Short mmCIF file of C-alpha atoms and ligand atoms in Angstrom, two decimals:
data_model
loop_
_atom_site.label_atom_id
_atom_site.label_comp_id
_atom_site.label_asym_id
_atom_site.label_seq_id
_atom_site.Cartn_x
_atom_site.Cartn_y
_atom_site.Cartn_z
CA MET A 1 7.32 104.51 3.20
CA SER A 2 7.11 106.10 6.62
CA PRO A 3 4.14 108.40 7.20
CA PRO A 4 4.87 112.12 6.87
CA GLN A 5 5.97 113.74 10.12
CA ARG A 6 3.24 115.59 11.89
CA PRO A 7 4.13 119.07 13.12
CA ARG A 8 5.12 118.90 16.76
CA VAL A 9 3.12 120.69 19.44
CA LEU A 10 3.92 121.33 23.08
CA SER A 11 1.76 123.01 25.66
CA GLY A 12 1.26 122.90 29.38
CA PHE A 13 -0.48 124.16 32.47
CA ARG A 14 0.53 124.70 36.05
CA PRO A 15 -1.30 122.32 38.38
CA THR A 16 -2.73 124.83 40.81
CA GLY A 17 -6.22 123.40 41.29
CA ALA A 18 -9.37 122.32 39.51
CA MET A 19 -9.81 123.27 35.86
CA HIS A 20 -13.10 124.79 34.77
CA ILE A 21 -15.29 125.09 31.68
CA GLY A 22 -13.36 128.21 30.65
CA HIS A 23 -10.26 126.02 30.27
CA LEU A 24 -12.33 123.54 28.31
CA MET A 25 -13.37 126.17 25.77
CA GLY A 26 -10.07 128.02 25.86
CA ALA A 27 -7.49 125.25 25.69
CA LEU A 28 -8.59 121.68 26.17
CA GLU A 29 -11.04 121.48 23.26
CA ASN A 30 -8.31 122.80 21.01
CA TRP A 31 -5.82 120.25 22.33
CA VAL A 32 -8.29 117.44 21.79
CA LYS A 33 -8.54 118.48 18.12
CA LEU A 34 -4.79 118.92 17.73
CA GLN A 35 -4.04 115.39 18.91
CA GLU A 36 -5.71 114.13 15.70
CA THR A 37 -3.46 116.08 13.35
CA HIS A 38 -0.26 116.90 15.25
CA GLU A 39 2.34 115.14 17.32
CA CYS A 40 1.37 116.53 20.70
CA PHE A 41 3.15 116.75 24.05
CA PHE A 42 1.13 118.12 26.96
CA ALA A 43 2.96 118.84 30.20
CA ILE A 44 1.66 119.22 33.73
CA CYS A 45 4.18 121.82 34.84
CA ASP A 46 4.62 121.14 38.54
CA TRP A 47 7.97 122.93 38.76
CA HIS A 48 6.30 126.02 37.36
CA ALA A 49 3.69 125.79 40.10
CA LEU A 50 6.55 125.91 42.61
CA THR A 51 7.91 129.21 41.31
CA SER A 52 5.16 131.04 43.18
CA ASP A 53 3.74 128.39 45.54
CA TYR A 54 6.97 127.10 47.00
CA GLN A 55 6.05 127.50 50.66
CA ASP A 56 3.15 125.12 50.96
CA THR A 57 3.72 122.16 48.65
CA SER A 58 1.28 119.85 50.41
CA HIS A 59 -1.31 119.94 47.60
CA LEU A 60 1.03 119.68 44.68
CA ARG A 61 0.87 115.93 44.10
CA ASP A 62 -2.90 115.86 44.34
CA TYR A 63 -3.17 118.76 41.94
CA VAL A 64 -0.96 116.92 39.45
CA THR A 65 -3.23 113.87 39.54
CA GLU A 66 -6.36 116.02 39.36
CA MET A 67 -5.00 117.83 36.34
CA ALA A 68 -4.29 114.55 34.58
CA ILE A 69 -7.86 113.44 35.33
CA ASP A 70 -9.24 116.77 34.07
CA TRP A 71 -7.29 116.40 30.81
CA LEU A 72 -8.24 112.78 30.24
CA SER A 73 -11.87 113.45 31.03
CA ALA A 74 -11.85 116.32 28.53
CA GLY A 75 -10.85 113.81 25.84
CA LEU A 76 -7.08 113.77 25.64
CA ASP A 77 -6.25 110.26 24.51
CA PRO A 78 -2.93 108.76 25.62
CA GLU A 79 -2.90 106.72 22.40
CA LYS A 80 -2.90 109.93 20.38
CA CYS A 81 -0.84 112.36 22.44
CA THR A 82 1.84 112.27 25.11
CA LEU A 83 0.74 113.64 28.43
CA PHE A 84 3.26 113.78 31.21
CA VAL A 85 4.48 115.55 34.33
CA GLN A 86 7.31 118.05 33.90
CA SER A 87 9.26 116.82 36.94
CA HIS A 88 9.26 113.27 35.54
CA VAL A 89 11.52 114.51 32.76
CA PRO A 90 14.64 115.96 34.41
CA GLU A 91 16.03 117.00 31.01
CA HIS A 92 13.80 120.09 31.29
CA ALA A 93 15.87 121.14 34.31
CA GLU A 94 19.18 120.50 32.59
CA LEU A 95 18.18 122.55 29.57
CA HIS A 96 16.82 125.27 31.85
CA LEU A 97 20.22 125.47 33.53
CA LEU A 98 22.13 125.68 30.27
CA LEU A 99 19.77 128.26 28.81
CA SER A 100 20.03 130.34 31.96
CA MET A 101 23.68 130.96 31.10
CA ILE A 102 22.80 132.78 27.88
CA VAL A 103 19.71 134.73 28.95
CA PRO A 104 20.35 138.32 30.02
CA VAL A 105 18.58 139.21 33.27
CA SER A 106 17.25 142.35 31.56
CA TRP A 107 15.23 140.19 29.13
CA LEU A 108 13.49 138.59 32.08
CA GLU A 109 12.85 141.79 33.99
CA ARG A 110 11.24 143.17 30.84
CA VAL A 111 8.55 140.45 30.68
CA PRO A 112 5.28 142.24 31.52
CA SER A 113 3.89 139.46 33.72
CA TYR A 114 6.99 139.56 35.94
CA LYS A 115 6.41 142.97 37.52
CA GLU A 116 2.62 142.69 37.32
CA GLN A 117 2.50 139.43 39.22
CA GLN A 118 4.98 140.63 41.79
CA GLN A 119 2.70 143.56 42.50
CA GLN A 120 -0.55 141.61 42.34
CA ILE A 121 0.48 138.68 44.48
CA ALA A 122 1.35 140.73 47.51
CA ASN A 123 0.92 137.97 50.09
CA ARG A 124 3.96 136.01 48.87
CA ASP A 125 7.53 137.02 48.32
CA LEU A 126 8.21 136.64 44.61
CA ALA A 127 11.64 138.22 44.53
CA ASN A 128 13.13 134.78 43.89
CA TYR A 129 15.57 133.56 41.35
CA GLY A 130 13.11 130.80 40.32
CA PHE A 131 10.26 133.20 39.69
CA LEU A 132 12.45 135.48 37.58
CA GLY A 133 13.50 132.42 35.59
CA TYR A 134 9.94 131.20 35.00
CA PRO A 135 10.04 132.01 31.27
CA VAL A 136 13.43 130.29 30.87
CA LEU A 137 11.97 127.10 32.31
CA GLN A 138 9.01 127.50 29.97
CA ALA A 139 11.41 127.93 27.04
CA ALA A 140 13.18 124.73 28.13
CA ASP A 141 9.81 122.90 28.20
CA ILE A 142 9.24 123.85 24.59
CA LEU A 143 12.76 123.61 23.18
CA VAL A 144 13.64 120.27 24.78
CA TYR A 145 11.08 118.75 22.35
CA ARG A 146 12.05 121.10 19.52
CA ALA A 147 8.34 121.87 19.28
CA GLU A 148 7.19 123.96 16.34
CA LEU A 149 3.80 125.04 17.64
CA VAL A 150 2.71 126.14 21.08
CA PRO A 151 -1.02 126.59 21.68
CA VAL A 152 -1.39 129.19 24.44
CA GLY A 153 -3.62 131.97 25.64
CA GLU A 154 -2.77 135.54 24.72
CA ASP A 155 -1.36 136.15 28.19
CA GLN A 156 1.52 133.82 27.23
CA LEU A 157 2.63 135.61 24.06
CA ALA A 158 5.44 137.50 25.79
CA HIS A 159 6.81 134.21 27.11
CA LEU A 160 6.70 132.72 23.63
CA GLU A 161 8.50 135.69 22.14
CA LEU A 162 11.20 135.30 24.77
CA CYS A 163 11.46 131.59 23.98
CA ARG A 164 12.07 132.46 20.32
CA GLU A 165 14.75 134.96 21.31
CA ILE A 166 16.43 132.35 23.47
CA ALA A 167 16.34 129.80 20.63
CA ARG A 168 17.86 132.35 18.24
CA ARG A 169 20.59 133.23 20.68
CA PHE A 170 21.45 129.59 21.34
CA ASN A 171 21.57 128.82 17.62
CA ALA A 172 23.74 131.86 16.93
CA LEU A 173 26.22 130.93 19.66
CA TYR A 174 26.46 127.15 19.24
CA GLY A 175 24.92 126.24 15.90
CA PRO A 176 21.40 125.43 14.78
CA VAL A 177 19.75 123.05 17.24
CA PHE A 178 16.34 124.59 17.91
CA PRO A 179 13.52 125.57 15.58
CA GLU A 180 11.83 128.84 16.56
CA PRO A 181 8.47 127.81 17.94
CA GLN A 182 5.31 129.60 16.84
CA ALA A 183 2.57 130.57 19.24
CA MET A 184 -0.88 129.39 18.27
CA THR A 185 -3.52 131.47 20.01
CA THR A 186 -7.16 130.51 20.05
CA ARG A 187 -9.57 133.37 20.29
CA THR A 188 -12.08 132.41 22.91
CA PRO A 189 -14.53 134.66 24.68
CA ARG A 190 -13.74 135.36 28.29
CA LEU A 191 -16.25 133.39 30.32
CA PRO A 192 -17.86 135.00 33.34
CA GLY A 193 -18.20 132.99 36.53
CA THR A 194 -21.34 132.54 38.58
CA ASP A 195 -20.88 135.95 40.25
CA GLY A 196 -20.40 137.80 36.95
CA ARG A 197 -16.66 138.35 37.39
CA LYS A 198 -14.18 136.54 35.14
CA MET A 199 -14.34 132.80 35.78
CA SER A 200 -11.37 131.97 37.94
CA LYS A 201 -10.48 129.38 40.51
CA SER A 202 -9.24 132.12 42.82
CA TYR A 203 -12.67 133.80 42.88
CA GLY A 204 -14.51 130.58 43.72
CA ASN A 205 -17.01 131.33 40.94
CA ALA A 206 -16.04 128.60 38.50
CA ILE A 207 -17.94 125.69 37.05
CA ASN A 208 -15.30 123.02 37.37
CA LEU A 209 -14.78 120.01 35.16
CA SER A 210 -14.93 117.97 38.35
CA ASP A 211 -18.41 119.28 39.24
CA GLY A 212 -21.08 116.62 38.88
CA SER A 213 -24.27 117.40 36.97
CA GLU A 214 -26.10 118.35 40.19
CA ASP A 215 -23.36 120.87 41.06
CA VAL A 216 -23.48 122.34 37.58
CA ARG A 217 -27.26 122.69 37.78
CA ARG A 218 -27.13 124.36 41.20
CA LYS A 219 -24.36 126.75 40.18
CA ILE A 220 -26.17 127.84 37.01
CA LEU A 221 -29.54 128.20 38.69
CA THR A 222 -28.08 130.45 41.41
CA MET A 223 -25.94 132.47 39.03
CA VAL A 224 -26.32 136.28 39.06
CA THR A 225 -28.41 137.83 36.27
CA ASP A 226 -29.31 141.32 35.12
CA PRO A 227 -30.28 142.97 38.45
CA ALA A 228 -32.98 144.97 36.61
CA ARG A 229 -35.06 141.77 36.46
CA LYS A 230 -36.32 141.89 40.01
CA THR A 231 -39.48 140.01 39.10
CA ARG A 232 -40.47 137.77 36.23
CA ARG A 233 -42.34 140.71 34.65
CA ASP A 234 -39.39 143.13 34.58
CA PRO A 235 -37.70 143.23 31.18
CA GLY A 236 -33.94 142.70 31.18
CA ASN A 237 -30.87 143.39 29.11
CA PRO A 238 -28.94 140.27 28.12
CA ASP A 239 -25.91 142.39 27.22
CA VAL A 240 -25.23 143.00 30.91
CA CYS A 241 -26.11 139.46 32.03
CA PRO A 242 -23.36 136.85 32.56
CA VAL A 243 -25.82 134.03 31.82
CA TYR A 244 -26.13 135.43 28.31
CA ASP A 245 -22.34 135.26 27.90
CA LEU A 246 -22.52 131.56 28.73
CA HIS A 247 -25.34 131.15 26.19
CA LYS A 248 -23.08 132.70 23.55
CA ALA A 249 -20.36 130.21 24.44
CA PHE A 250 -22.44 127.04 24.76
CA SER A 251 -25.96 127.41 23.30
CA SER A 252 -27.16 127.08 19.71
CA PRO A 253 -27.61 130.28 17.66
CA ASP A 254 -31.38 129.73 17.86
CA THR A 255 -31.35 129.73 21.64
CA VAL A 256 -29.05 132.75 21.77
CA GLY A 257 -31.44 134.59 19.45
CA LEU A 258 -34.46 133.59 21.50
CA VAL A 259 -32.90 134.73 24.79
CA ASN A 260 -31.83 138.00 23.21
CA VAL A 261 -35.40 138.79 22.20
CA GLU A 262 -37.39 137.27 25.03
CA CYS A 263 -35.28 138.62 27.90
CA ARG A 264 -35.79 142.18 26.67
CA ARG A 265 -39.57 141.87 26.64
CA ALA A 266 -39.86 139.66 29.73
CA GLY A 267 -41.07 136.84 27.48
CA ILE A 268 -39.03 134.32 29.48
CA GLY A 269 -37.97 134.28 33.11
CA CYS A 270 -34.41 133.84 34.29
CA ILE A 271 -35.08 130.30 35.45
CA ASP A 272 -36.41 129.36 31.98
CA CYS A 273 -33.39 131.02 30.48
CA LYS A 274 -30.98 129.10 32.71
CA ASN A 275 -32.73 125.84 31.93
CA HIS A 276 -32.21 126.54 28.22
CA LEU A 277 -28.50 126.97 28.99
CA LEU A 278 -28.37 123.71 30.95
CA ARG A 279 -30.03 121.95 28.03
CA HIS A 280 -26.96 122.83 25.95
CA LEU A 281 -24.33 122.50 28.65
CA GLU A 282 -25.37 119.11 29.98
CA PRO A 283 -24.88 117.08 26.79
CA LEU A 284 -21.48 118.70 26.39
CA LEU A 285 -20.36 117.77 29.89
CA GLY A 286 -22.00 114.33 29.96
CA PRO A 287 -19.14 112.46 28.23
CA LEU A 288 -16.65 114.24 30.50
CA HIS A 289 -18.53 113.09 33.56
CA GLU A 290 -18.60 109.50 32.30
CA ARG A 291 -14.89 109.44 31.53
CA ARG A 292 -14.12 110.98 34.91
CA ALA A 293 -16.18 108.39 36.76
CA ARG A 294 -14.26 105.59 35.01
CA LEU A 295 -10.90 107.19 35.82
CA LEU A 296 -11.78 107.71 39.47
CA GLU A 297 -12.47 104.01 39.75
CA ASN A 298 -9.06 103.23 38.35
CA ARG A 299 -6.46 105.68 39.56
CA GLY A 300 -3.76 103.15 38.81
CA ARG A 301 -4.53 103.70 35.15
CA VAL A 302 -3.91 107.43 35.54
CA ARG A 303 -0.51 106.69 37.07
CA ASP A 304 0.30 104.27 34.25
CA ILE A 305 -0.65 106.84 31.61
CA LEU A 306 1.65 109.42 33.19
CA ALA A 307 4.49 106.91 33.49
CA GLU A 308 4.18 105.93 29.84
CA GLY A 309 3.93 109.62 28.88
CA ALA A 310 7.13 110.39 30.78
CA ARG A 311 8.89 107.50 29.06
CA ARG A 312 7.97 108.79 25.61
CA ALA A 313 8.73 112.41 26.50
CA ARG A 314 12.08 111.48 28.01
CA ALA A 315 13.20 109.57 24.94
CA GLU A 316 12.67 112.73 22.87
CA ALA A 317 14.16 115.06 25.48
CA ARG A 318 17.28 112.87 25.77
CA ARG A 319 17.85 113.05 22.03
CA THR A 320 17.69 116.84 22.13
CA MET A 321 20.02 117.05 25.12
CA GLU A 322 22.63 114.95 23.34
CA GLU A 323 22.63 117.51 20.54
CA VAL A 324 22.67 120.40 22.99
CA ARG A 325 25.67 119.00 24.88
CA ALA A 326 27.51 118.30 21.65
CA ALA A 327 26.78 121.80 20.32
CA MET A 328 28.01 123.36 23.57
CA ARG A 329 30.99 120.96 23.75
CA ILE A 330 30.04 119.83 27.21
CA ASP A 331 31.96 116.82 28.46
CA THR A 332 29.61 113.90 28.78
CA GLY A 333 32.15 111.86 30.74
CA GLN A 334 31.80 109.12 28.13
CA GLY A 335 34.62 110.03 25.83
CA THR A 336 32.42 111.62 23.19
N1 LIG B 1 3.16 129.46 31.65
C1 LIG B 1 2.04 128.65 31.23
C2 LIG B 1 0.78 129.19 31.91
O1 LIG B 1 0.84 129.77 32.97
C3 LIG B 1 2.21 127.20 31.56
C4 LIG B 1 3.36 126.59 30.83
C5 LIG B 1 4.51 126.11 31.39
C6 LIG B 1 3.47 126.41 29.43
N2 LIG B 1 5.31 125.62 30.41
C7 LIG B 1 4.73 125.78 29.21
C8 LIG B 1 2.64 126.72 28.35
C9 LIG B 1 5.17 125.50 27.92
C10 LIG B 1 3.08 126.41 27.07
C11 LIG B 1 4.35 125.82 26.86
O2 LIG B 1 -0.30 128.97 31.39
FE1 SF4 B 2 -30.00 136.95 32.04
FE2 SF4 B 2 -31.49 135.17 30.81
FE3 SF4 B 2 -32.43 136.47 32.95
FE4 SF4 B 2 -32.08 137.75 30.66
S1 SF4 B 2 -33.51 136.08 31.03
S2 SF4 B 2 -31.46 138.47 32.68
S3 SF4 B 2 -30.27 136.76 29.83
S4 SF4 B 2 -30.73 135.04 32.90
#
C-alpha cells in the first residue's frame, strides 16, 4: 500500500537580501515544522524580485544563493522538502502567460499592495506591466504545483484571494484543473529592530541569520532601550522597550516575568537584561551558525541541492502544464 498523500504546500520569498530573526520566527520555523508533515515546495522567487528591482540585477544571483543558505541553515532539509529557484522552472512563466489571458486588469489594480507600493517606492518607476502582474506570477507559482496550502504573512492575503479567484475562473472556463489553495497565516509578533523600529533589512536594524555570534552580541548590547533609564538607578517601563519585545519572542516565561518586574523597580540594569536575552537567543541560533559554517565550506553542495530541487519541482510542474494545455486545447505540436 502506498503511504497516504501528504497535503501539498508551496511558499516562497523574494531574494532581496539577508534574512533576519524576524523571518525565522515568522516563516522559517513554521516551514521547518511543515516539512515533517506536508509535501513542501519552497521557492526562491527571483523573477518576483525583478518586478521592482529590474534596473540593477547585479546582486540577484548572490541573493539567490544567500537565501538558499539562510533556508538550509534555518533547518530546511532537502531530503524532506523541495527547495528551488523559480527561474529554474520555466513552467511558472508559461502558466503565468496563460493565466494573464483570463485575469481582468481591474482585479490587479484593486490589489491593495499595488497602489501602496507604487506610492511608497518613489525612487523607482513601478508603472510596469511586470509589476502589475506580480500577483498573477505568484498565482502561477502556487497553481503550477496544485498546492493546497500556502503559508504566508498577513500582508499576502490579498494575493492569495486573487489566486483563488484566478483558479476558479480557470476551472469555470476550461474545466477543473486547479484546487483552490488555502492561505495558512501564522500569527507572530512583529519584532522590533535594534533601533526600535520594525525589524527590516531596509532600515539596517536587523539581526540577520548570517550574523555570527559576536555580531549578534554587539547588536543586542547596543540596542535602544527605554530612554527613561538614563542611569542604572532609574526605573524603566518594559512596555515601551524594544528589548522587552525580543524577550517576549525568545526568552522563557520566567525571564520575561523577571524583566517585567525588575526593570520597573531598577532591580536589573539594561546590560543585565540584554545578557538574559542573549542567554536565550544564543542557543537558538547556535545550530544555525553551525549549519551555515558547513554550507559555506561547501557551496557546491548548495548548488547541487538547488539543482535537485529544480528537477523535482519541474517534474511536478510539467505534469500540471500538460493538463493545462489539454484543458485549454493548446496545440502541443506533438499530435496530441
Ligand atoms: N509575494 C511573496 C512575498 O513578497 C513572495 C512569493 C512569491 C510567494 N511567490 C509566492 C509567497 C508564492 C507564497 C506563494 O512575500
Ligand atoms: Fe529595556 Fe530591559 Fe532596560 Fe528595561 S531593563 S529598559 S526592558 S533593556
